[in-house]
Coordinates of C-alpha atoms in Angstrom, one line a residue:
M1 CA 7.9 21.8 -20.3
E2 CA 8.1 19.3 -23.2
H3 CA 11.6 18.8 -24.5
S4 CA 12.1 19.0 -28.2
T5 CA 14.0 16.1 -29.7
S6 CA 17.5 16.8 -31.1
P7 CA 18.2 14.2 -33.8
S8 CA 21.7 15.7 -34.3
N9 CA 23.1 14.0 -31.2
L10 CA 23.5 10.4 -32.3
G11 CA 25.6 7.6 -30.8
A12 CA 26.3 3.9 -31.4
V13 CA 25.8 0.9 -29.2
V14 CA 29.2 -0.4 -27.9
S15 CA 28.0 -3.4 -25.7
V16 CA 24.8 -5.0 -24.5
R17 CA 24.7 -7.0 -21.2
G18 CA 21.1 -7.9 -20.4
S19 CA 19.4 -4.6 -19.6
V20 CA 22.8 -2.7 -19.4
V21 CA 23.8 -0.9 -22.6
D22 CA 27.0 1.1 -23.2
I23 CA 26.8 3.8 -25.9
R24 CA 29.5 5.9 -27.5
F25 CA 28.8 9.5 -28.5
E26 CA 31.4 11.4 -30.5
D27 CA 30.2 15.0 -30.1
Q28 CA 28.1 15.6 -27.0
L29 CA 27.7 13.3 -24.0
P30 CA 24.1 13.1 -22.8
P31 CA 23.6 14.1 -19.1
I32 CA 22.5 11.6 -16.4
Y33 CA 18.8 10.6 -16.6
S34 CA 18.7 11.4 -20.3
L35 CA 16.3 9.2 -22.3
L36 CA 17.9 7.6 -25.4
R37 CA 16.0 5.7 -28.1
T38 CA 17.2 3.0 -30.5
G39 CA 16.0 -0.1 -32.3
Q40 CA 13.1 -0.2 -34.9
E41 CA 11.1 3.0 -34.7
G42 CA 12.9 3.9 -31.5
R43 CA 11.1 1.2 -29.5
I44 CA 14.0 0.5 -27.2
A45 CA 14.3 3.2 -24.5
I46 CA 17.4 3.5 -22.4
E47 CA 18.0 5.8 -19.4
V48 CA 21.5 7.1 -18.8
L49 CA 22.8 6.3 -15.3
A50 CA 26.6 6.8 -15.6
Q51 CA 29.1 8.6 -17.8
L52 CA 32.1 6.2 -18.1
D53 CA 34.5 8.6 -19.9
T54 CA 34.5 11.5 -22.3
H55 CA 32.7 9.5 -25.1
R56 CA 30.8 6.6 -23.4
V57 CA 27.7 6.5 -21.3
R58 CA 26.1 3.5 -19.5
G59 CA 22.4 3.2 -19.4
I60 CA 19.7 0.8 -18.2
A61 CA 17.0 -0.3 -20.7
L62 CA 13.4 0.5 -19.7
T63 CA 12.1 -2.0 -22.4
P64 CA 13.3 -5.5 -23.4
T65 CA 16.6 -5.4 -25.3
Q66 CA 15.8 -8.2 -27.8
G67 CA 17.2 -7.4 -31.3
L68 CA 19.7 -4.8 -29.9
A69 CA 23.1 -5.2 -31.5
R70 CA 26.5 -3.5 -31.3
G71 CA 26.9 -0.6 -33.8
M72 CA 23.2 0.3 -33.8
V73 CA 22.4 4.0 -34.0
V74 CA 21.1 5.6 -30.7
E75 CA 19.3 8.9 -30.6
D76 CA 19.4 11.3 -27.7
T77 CA 15.9 12.6 -27.1
G78 CA 17.4 15.7 -25.4
G79 CA 15.5 15.2 -22.1
P80 CA 14.6 12.8 -19.3
L81 CA 11.7 10.3 -19.1
M82 CA 8.4 12.2 -19.2
A83 CA 5.0 11.4 -17.7
P84 CA 1.6 12.7 -19.0
I85 CA -0.3 15.3 -17.0
G86 CA -3.5 17.1 -17.4
K87 CA -7.3 16.4 -17.1
G88 CA -7.1 14.0 -20.0
I89 CA -5.3 11.3 -17.9
L90 CA -8.3 10.8 -15.6
S91 CA -10.1 7.3 -15.9
R92 CA -7.1 6.0 -18.0
M93 CA -4.5 3.3 -17.5
F94 CA -0.8 4.0 -18.5
D95 CA 2.6 2.3 -18.6
V96 CA 5.8 4.0 -17.5
F97 CA 6.2 5.9 -20.8
G98 CA 2.7 7.4 -20.6
N99 CA 1.3 5.1 -23.3
T100 CA -2.3 4.1 -22.7
I101 CA -2.8 0.3 -22.0
D102 CA -6.6 0.2 -21.7
R103 CA -7.4 -0.3 -25.4
E104 CA -9.0 3.1 -25.6
P105 CA -8.0 5.9 -28.0
A106 CA -5.0 8.1 -27.0
P107 CA -6.0 10.8 -24.5
T108 CA -6.3 14.5 -25.6
E109 CA -5.6 17.6 -23.5
I110 CA -2.4 16.3 -22.0
Q111 CA 1.1 17.7 -21.5
Y112 CA 4.3 16.0 -20.5
R113 CA 6.5 16.7 -17.4
T114 CA 9.8 15.1 -16.3
V115 CA 9.5 12.3 -13.7
H116 CA 12.6 13.5 -11.9
R117 CA 11.3 16.3 -9.6
A118 CA 12.5 17.6 -6.3
P119 CA 10.3 17.1 -3.2
P120 CA 8.4 20.3 -2.0
S121 CA 10.5 22.5 0.3
L122 CA 9.9 22.6 4.0
A123 CA 8.5 26.2 3.7
R124 CA 5.7 24.9 1.4
R125 CA 4.7 21.9 3.6
S126 CA 1.5 22.0 5.7
T127 CA 1.9 21.1 9.4
K128 CA -1.7 20.5 10.5
S129 CA -2.9 17.0 11.2
E130 CA -6.3 15.6 10.2
I131 CA -7.8 12.1 10.4
F132 CA -8.4 10.2 7.2
E133 CA -11.3 7.7 7.8
T134 CA -11.2 4.4 6.0
G135 CA -14.4 2.8 7.2
I136 CA -12.5 -0.2 8.5
K137 CA -13.0 -0.6 12.3
V138 CA -9.6 -1.9 13.4
I139 CA -7.7 0.8 11.4
D140 CA -9.9 3.8 12.4
V141 CA -9.9 2.8 16.2
L142 CA -6.3 1.6 16.7
M143 CA -4.1 3.1 14.0
P144 CA -5.9 6.1 12.4
L145 CA -4.5 7.3 9.1
E146 CA -3.4 10.9 8.5
R147 CA -4.6 13.1 5.7
G148 CA -1.5 13.8 3.7
G149 CA 0.4 11.1 5.5
K150 CA 1.9 7.8 4.4
A151 CA 0.5 4.5 5.7
G152 CA 2.1 1.1 5.0
L153 CA 0.5 -2.3 4.9
F154 CA 3.2 -4.8 5.9
G155 CA 2.9 -8.5 5.5
G156 CA 4.4 -11.6 3.9
A157 CA 3.0 -13.4 0.9
G158 CA -0.7 -14.2 1.0
V159 CA -1.9 -12.5 4.2
G160 CA -4.2 -10.0 2.4
K161 CA -2.3 -6.8 1.6
T162 CA -3.8 -6.4 -1.9
V163 CA -7.3 -7.3 -0.6
L164 CA -7.0 -4.7 2.2
L165 CA -5.7 -2.1 -0.3
T166 CA -8.5 -2.7 -2.7
E167 CA -11.1 -2.5 0.1
M168 CA -9.6 0.9 1.1
I169 CA -9.9 2.1 -2.5
H170 CA -13.5 1.0 -2.6
N171 CA -14.3 2.7 0.7
M172 CA -12.4 5.9 0.2
I173 CA -13.0 6.8 -3.5
G174 CA -16.8 6.9 -2.8
H175 CA -16.5 9.8 -0.4
H176 CA -13.1 11.1 -1.4
E177 CA -13.6 14.2 -3.4
G178 CA -10.1 14.3 -4.9
V179 CA -8.3 12.2 -7.4
S180 CA -7.1 8.6 -6.8
I181 CA -3.9 7.3 -8.5
F182 CA -3.1 3.6 -8.3
C183 CA 0.5 2.7 -9.0
G184 CA 1.3 -1.0 -9.6
I185 CA 5.0 -1.7 -9.2
G186 CA 6.1 -5.2 -10.1
E187 CA 2.8 -6.9 -9.3
R188 CA 0.7 -9.4 -11.2
C189 CA -1.1 -8.3 -14.4
R190 CA -4.1 -10.3 -13.2
E191 CA -4.5 -7.9 -10.2
G192 CA -4.3 -4.8 -12.4
E193 CA -7.0 -6.2 -14.7
E194 CA -9.3 -7.1 -11.8
L195 CA -8.8 -3.7 -10.2
Y196 CA -9.7 -1.9 -13.5
R197 CA -12.8 -4.0 -13.9
E198 CA -13.9 -3.5 -10.3
M199 CA -13.4 0.3 -10.4
K200 CA -15.3 0.5 -13.7
E201 CA -18.2 -1.4 -12.2
A202 CA -18.2 0.7 -9.0
G203 CA -18.4 3.9 -11.2
V204 CA -15.4 5.5 -9.6
L205 CA -13.1 5.4 -12.7
P206 CA -13.7 9.0 -13.8
N207 CA -11.7 10.3 -10.8
M208 CA -9.0 7.6 -11.0
V209 CA -5.7 7.2 -12.9
M210 CA -3.8 3.9 -13.0
V211 CA -0.1 3.4 -13.8
F212 CA 1.5 0.0 -14.1
G213 CA 5.0 -1.5 -14.3
Q214 CA 4.3 -5.2 -14.1
M215 CA 6.3 -8.2 -12.9
N216 CA 7.3 -9.2 -16.4
E217 CA 8.8 -5.8 -17.3
P218 CA 12.5 -5.0 -17.1
P219 CA 13.9 -3.6 -13.8
G220 CA 14.4 -0.1 -15.2
S221 CA 10.8 0.2 -16.0
R222 CA 9.6 -1.0 -12.6
F223 CA 12.1 1.3 -11.0
R224 CA 10.7 4.4 -12.7
V225 CA 7.0 3.7 -12.7
G226 CA 6.6 5.1 -9.1
H227 CA 8.2 8.4 -10.2
A228 CA 5.8 8.6 -13.1
A229 CA 2.8 8.1 -10.8
L230 CA 4.1 10.8 -8.4
T231 CA 4.5 13.3 -11.2
M232 CA 0.8 12.8 -12.1
A233 CA -0.1 13.1 -8.4
E234 CA 1.9 16.4 -8.0
Y235 CA 0.1 17.9 -11.0
F236 CA -3.3 17.4 -9.3
R237 CA -2.0 18.7 -6.0
D238 CA 0.0 21.7 -7.2
D239 CA -1.8 22.8 -10.4
E240 CA -5.4 21.8 -9.7
H241 CA -5.2 22.2 -5.9
R242 CA -7.0 18.9 -5.3
D243 CA -6.4 16.2 -2.7
V244 CA -4.8 13.0 -4.1
L245 CA -5.1 9.5 -2.8
L246 CA -2.0 7.6 -4.0
L247 CA -2.1 3.8 -3.7
I248 CA 1.1 1.9 -4.3
D249 CA 1.3 -1.9 -4.6
N250 CA 4.0 -2.8 -3.9
I251 CA 6.8 -0.6 -2.6
F252 CA 9.1 -3.6 -1.9
R253 CA 9.1 -4.3 -5.7
F254 CA 10.5 -0.7 -6.2
I255 CA 13.4 -1.5 -3.8
Q256 CA 13.8 -4.8 -5.5
A257 CA 14.0 -3.2 -9.0
G258 CA 16.5 -0.7 -7.6
S259 CA 18.6 -3.6 -6.3
E260 CA 18.5 -5.3 -9.8
V261 CA 19.5 -2.0 -11.5
S262 CA 22.3 -1.5 -9.0
G263 CA 23.6 -5.1 -9.5
L264 CA 23.4 -4.8 -13.3
M265 CA 25.4 -1.5 -13.1
G266 CA 28.1 -3.4 -11.2
Q267 CA 27.8 -1.8 -7.8
M268 CA 28.9 -3.7 -4.8
P269 CA 25.8 -4.8 -2.8
S270 CA 25.5 -3.9 0.9
R271 CA 23.8 -6.0 3.7
L272 CA 21.6 -8.9 2.5
G273 CA 22.3 -8.1 -1.1
Y274 CA 20.5 -4.8 -1.3
Q275 CA 21.9 -1.8 -3.2
P276 CA 24.2 0.6 -1.2
T277 CA 21.9 3.5 -2.3
M278 CA 18.6 2.0 -1.1
G279 CA 17.9 4.6 1.6
T280 CA 18.5 7.5 -0.8
E281 CA 16.4 5.9 -3.6
L282 CA 13.5 5.3 -1.3
S283 CA 13.7 8.8 0.2
Q284 CA 13.7 10.4 -3.3
L285 CA 10.3 8.7 -3.9
E286 CA 8.8 9.0 -0.4
E287 CA 9.7 12.6 0.3
R288 CA 7.7 13.7 -2.7
I289 CA 4.6 12.4 -1.0
A290 CA 3.7 15.5 1.0
N291 CA 1.0 17.8 2.4
T292 CA 1.5 21.3 1.0
D293 CA -0.4 24.6 1.3
T294 CA -2.2 23.8 -2.0
G295 CA -3.3 20.2 -1.4
A296 CA -2.3 16.9 0.1
I297 CA -1.1 13.6 -1.3
T298 CA -2.3 10.8 1.1
S299 CA -0.5 7.6 0.4
I300 CA -1.3 4.0 1.2
Q301 CA 1.5 1.5 0.3
A302 CA 1.6 -2.2 0.4
V303 CA 5.0 -3.5 1.6
Y304 CA 5.9 -7.1 1.0
V305 CA 8.0 -8.4 3.9
P306 CA 10.4 -11.1 2.7
A307 CA 9.9 -14.3 4.7
D308 CA 7.8 -12.4 7.4
D309 CA 11.1 -10.9 8.6
F310 CA 10.5 -7.4 9.9
T311 CA 14.2 -6.8 10.5
D312 CA 14.8 -7.0 6.7
P313 CA 16.5 -3.7 5.5
A314 CA 13.7 -3.1 3.0
A315 CA 11.0 -3.2 5.7
V316 CA 13.2 -1.2 8.2
H317 CA 13.9 1.6 5.7
T318 CA 10.2 1.8 4.7
F319 CA 9.0 2.0 8.4
S320 CA 11.0 5.2 8.9
H321 CA 9.0 7.1 6.3
L322 CA 5.5 6.2 7.4
S323 CA 3.0 8.0 9.7
A324 CA 1.0 4.7 10.2
S325 CA 2.2 1.1 10.0
I326 CA -0.5 -1.6 9.6
V327 CA 1.1 -5.0 10.2
L328 CA -0.7 -8.1 8.8
S329 CA -0.2 -11.3 10.8
R330 CA -0.2 -14.8 9.3
K331 CA -1.4 -16.2 12.7
R332 CA -4.5 -14.1 12.7
A333 CA -5.2 -15.0 9.1
S334 CA -5.0 -18.7 10.0
E335 CA -7.6 -18.1 12.8
G336 CA -10.0 -16.6 10.3
L337 CA -9.8 -13.1 11.9
Y338 CA -10.0 -10.8 8.8
P339 CA -8.7 -8.2 8.2
A340 CA -5.6 -10.1 9.6
I341 CA -4.2 -6.9 11.2
D342 CA -2.0 -7.4 14.3
P343 CA -3.3 -4.6 16.6
L344 CA -0.3 -4.8 19.0
Q345 CA 2.4 -4.5 16.3
S346 CA 0.6 -1.9 14.2
N347 CA 0.8 1.8 15.2
S348 CA 0.1 5.3 14.1
K349 CA 1.6 8.7 14.9
M350 CA -2.0 10.1 14.9
A351 CA -3.0 8.1 18.0
T352 CA -2.5 11.0 20.5
P353 CA -5.1 12.7 22.6
G354 CA -4.4 16.1 20.9
T355 CA -5.2 14.7 17.4
I356 CA -8.0 12.1 17.8
G357 CA -9.5 13.4 21.0
E358 CA -9.4 12.1 24.6
R359 CA -12.3 9.6 24.3
H360 CA -10.9 7.9 21.2
Y361 CA -7.4 7.8 22.7
H362 CA -8.5 6.2 25.9
I363 CA -10.7 3.6 24.2
G364 CA -7.9 2.7 21.8
Q365 CA -5.4 2.3 24.8
E366 CA -7.9 0.2 26.7
V367 CA -8.5 -2.1 23.7
R368 CA -4.7 -2.5 23.2
R369 CA -4.2 -3.2 27.0
T370 CA -6.9 -5.9 27.0
L371 CA -5.6 -7.6 23.9
A372 CA -2.0 -7.4 25.3
Q373 CA -3.1 -9.1 28.5
Y374 CA -4.9 -11.8 26.6
A375 CA -1.7 -12.4 24.5
E376 CA 0.2 -12.9 27.8
L377 CA -2.4 -15.3 29.2
K378 CA -2.5 -17.5 26.1
D379 CA 0.4 -19.6 27.3
I380 CA -1.2 -20.3 30.6
I381 CA -4.5 -21.2 28.9
A382 CA -2.6 -23.5 26.6
M383 CA -0.9 -25.3 29.4
L384 CA -3.5 -25.3 32.3
G385 CA -6.8 -24.4 30.7
L386 CA -9.1 -21.5 31.1
E387 CA -10.6 -22.7 34.4
Q388 CA -7.2 -22.2 36.2
L389 CA -7.3 -18.4 35.6
S390 CA -8.6 -16.0 38.2
L391 CA -12.0 -14.5 37.8
A392 CA -10.5 -11.1 36.7
D393 CA -8.3 -12.8 34.1
R394 CA -11.2 -14.8 32.8
K395 CA -13.1 -11.5 32.3
V396 CA -10.2 -10.0 30.4
V397 CA -10.0 -13.1 28.1
A398 CA -13.8 -12.9 27.4
R399 CA -13.5 -9.2 26.7
A400 CA -10.5 -9.6 24.4
R401 CA -12.0 -12.5 22.4
R402 CA -15.2 -10.4 21.8
L403 CA -13.0 -7.4 20.8
E404 CA -11.1 -9.6 18.4
R405 CA -14.3 -10.8 16.7
F406 CA -15.8 -7.3 16.7
L407 CA -12.7 -5.9 14.9
T408 CA -13.3 -8.4 12.0
Q409 CA -15.3 -7.0 9.1
P410 CA -16.8 -8.3 5.9
F411 CA -15.3 -6.6 2.9
F412 CA -17.0 -5.4 -0.3
T413 CA -14.1 -6.8 -2.3
T414 CA -14.5 -10.3 -0.9
E415 CA -18.4 -10.6 -1.1
Q416 CA -18.1 -13.1 -4.0
F417 CA -15.9 -15.4 -1.9
S418 CA -17.4 -15.1 1.6
G419 CA -21.1 -14.6 0.7
L420 CA -21.2 -11.8 3.3
K421 CA -22.3 -8.3 2.4
G422 CA -19.5 -5.7 2.7
Q423 CA -19.8 -3.2 5.6
L424 CA -18.6 0.4 5.9
V425 CA -18.4 1.4 9.6
S426 CA -18.0 5.0 10.8
R427 CA -15.4 5.8 13.4
K428 CA -18.2 6.7 15.9
D429 CA -19.9 3.3 15.5
A430 CA -16.5 1.5 15.8
L431 CA -15.6 3.4 19.0
D432 CA -19.1 2.8 20.5
G433 CA -18.8 -0.9 19.8
C434 CA -15.4 -1.2 21.5
E435 CA -16.5 0.9 24.5
R436 CA -19.6 -1.2 25.0
I437 CA -17.6 -4.5 24.8
L438 CA -15.1 -3.1 27.3
R439 CA -18.0 -2.3 29.7
D440 CA -19.1 -5.9 29.5
E441 CA -22.4 -5.1 27.9
F442 CA -22.0 -8.2 25.6
K443 CA -20.6 -10.7 28.1
D444 CA -23.8 -12.8 27.9
Y445 CA -23.8 -12.8 24.1
P446 CA -22.1 -15.8 22.3
E447 CA -18.7 -14.8 20.7
H448 CA -19.9 -15.7 17.2
A449 CA -22.6 -13.0 17.3
L450 CA -19.8 -10.4 17.1
Y451 CA -17.9 -12.1 14.3
M452 CA -17.9 -10.4 10.8
I453 CA -20.4 -7.7 11.6
G454 CA -20.5 -3.9 11.0
A455 CA -21.9 -1.8 13.8
I456 CA -22.3 -3.4 17.2
D457 CA -26.1 -3.4 17.0
Q458 CA -25.9 -6.3 14.5
A459 CA -24.7 -8.5 17.3
Q460 CA -28.1 -8.5 18.8
E461 CA -29.7 -9.7 15.6
N462 CA -27.0 -12.3 15.1
A463 CA -27.5 -13.7 18.6
K464 CA -31.2 -14.2 17.9
S465 CA -30.9 -15.6 14.4
G466 CA -27.5 -17.4 14.7
S467 CA -26.0 -16.4 11.4
P468 CA -24.4 -19.2 9.3
A469 CA -21.1 -17.4 9.0
A470 CA -20.9 -16.9 12.7
Q471 CA -21.8 -20.6 13.3
D472 CA -19.0 -21.7 11.0
E473 CA -16.5 -19.4 12.8
Q474 CA -17.7 -20.8 16.2
E475 CA -17.1 -24.4 15.1
S476 CA -13.7 -23.7 13.7
N477 CA -12.7 -21.9 16.9
H478 CA -14.1 -24.7 19.1
T479 CA -11.1 -26.8 18.4
T480 CA -8.5 -24.0 18.9
T481 CA -9.5 -22.6 22.2
G482 CA -10.5 -23.6 25.6
D483 CA -12.9 -20.6 25.9
S484 CA -15.9 -22.0 24.1
N485 CA -15.5 -25.3 26.1
P486 CA -14.6 -24.4 29.7
N487 CA -13.6 -28.1 30.4
G488 CA -11.5 -28.7 27.4
K489 CA -7.8 -27.7 27.2
S490 CA -6.9 -25.3 24.5
K491 CA -4.6 -26.4 21.7
R492 CA -3.5 -22.9 20.8

């Protein structure tokens, strides 16, 4: 479906305002989304976004516009922006134009397909629900992910979205038979380089494709890189009938790039400065991530939440598309409870008895109830101390604190920082551990024995040996709670 170039349709630059370029064509006006090229060797790429009159179009540059001047010749390529597809793209790293950026020779056996594609029709979508295990206890127990669903990792700056996303890549690619596509939208170059190196060392690069539109690139490029990654994902799902794991970091940067493009095009912003078309633009991207009769695209997306404000329109619009929302909490991160997932704010549409089974559902509900009761009691503990609570409430607090520590987990991606070996925990082991804590089997164990472990059996070894990481955690918590010292008032 590669478009042939038609050098006959040439225009001239009329005006340049930052990334916005107006071009005049005498003969034929290029349609919306056409890709135009200008500058030395056609290095400057412009996507048409508006037809101003019978002879002028307005486009947004997908590359920097240095050196662009009025009167320069512009060539219409005769088609939209294209993304590479085919077996040859595996284990490679691309930019938004499909150029390789991993210093390796250009890939062979590839074709090109337009990045502007319609989502699959309702008739083609699959309606069955299956669990997608991540090996991370707190996610698999309380907010299970869906195969072919969309999960969002919500959090402000520095609470561990990228670390959690990288850990999921590490855990899933190992036993995920399909293809993994990582799409970096407006994130740091450092993270892309680190991810590439880690995936290469882990030996999982042969089944992975990476596409990047980094922070330093123009808004047009960041706005289209998600569509390019989805075109590749759709090829593996529809043509090769394989399951695809699509990881996006960060979907907020896609909305931000859309807002920049909208502002540059002169559209009046809506609430809080976002573009008036934000809902439509996000839907055009998200609706393409779907489960069809030929395969599934399972997506995990990091979502930056500006100033930790979950009522921000970007967060609200993204919530509506997801089947699971994993909310990261700054408070839990400050307490050293990693992954810093807030179990009470996070949720999943999969957490129903019909999908995950009666036992899993009841354990999950009981864990939530215990943690919610503890959250309510925290104010009383802070004011009056733990000894003022009734015996039943004290048991709830002990249970909740042990659950909180059991739901922490050492990550493979943070081994070099924490010194703790990463753990992959099956859903069965995670459920067994929660069930045994709820039955008070570990009420005589010190809390630190349950901190940063995998399966629950490690708690017995920790209690005997008193692991150094657990001791550190106990000391740091000694000052923040009245639980480890029954006579001291808590400062929480």
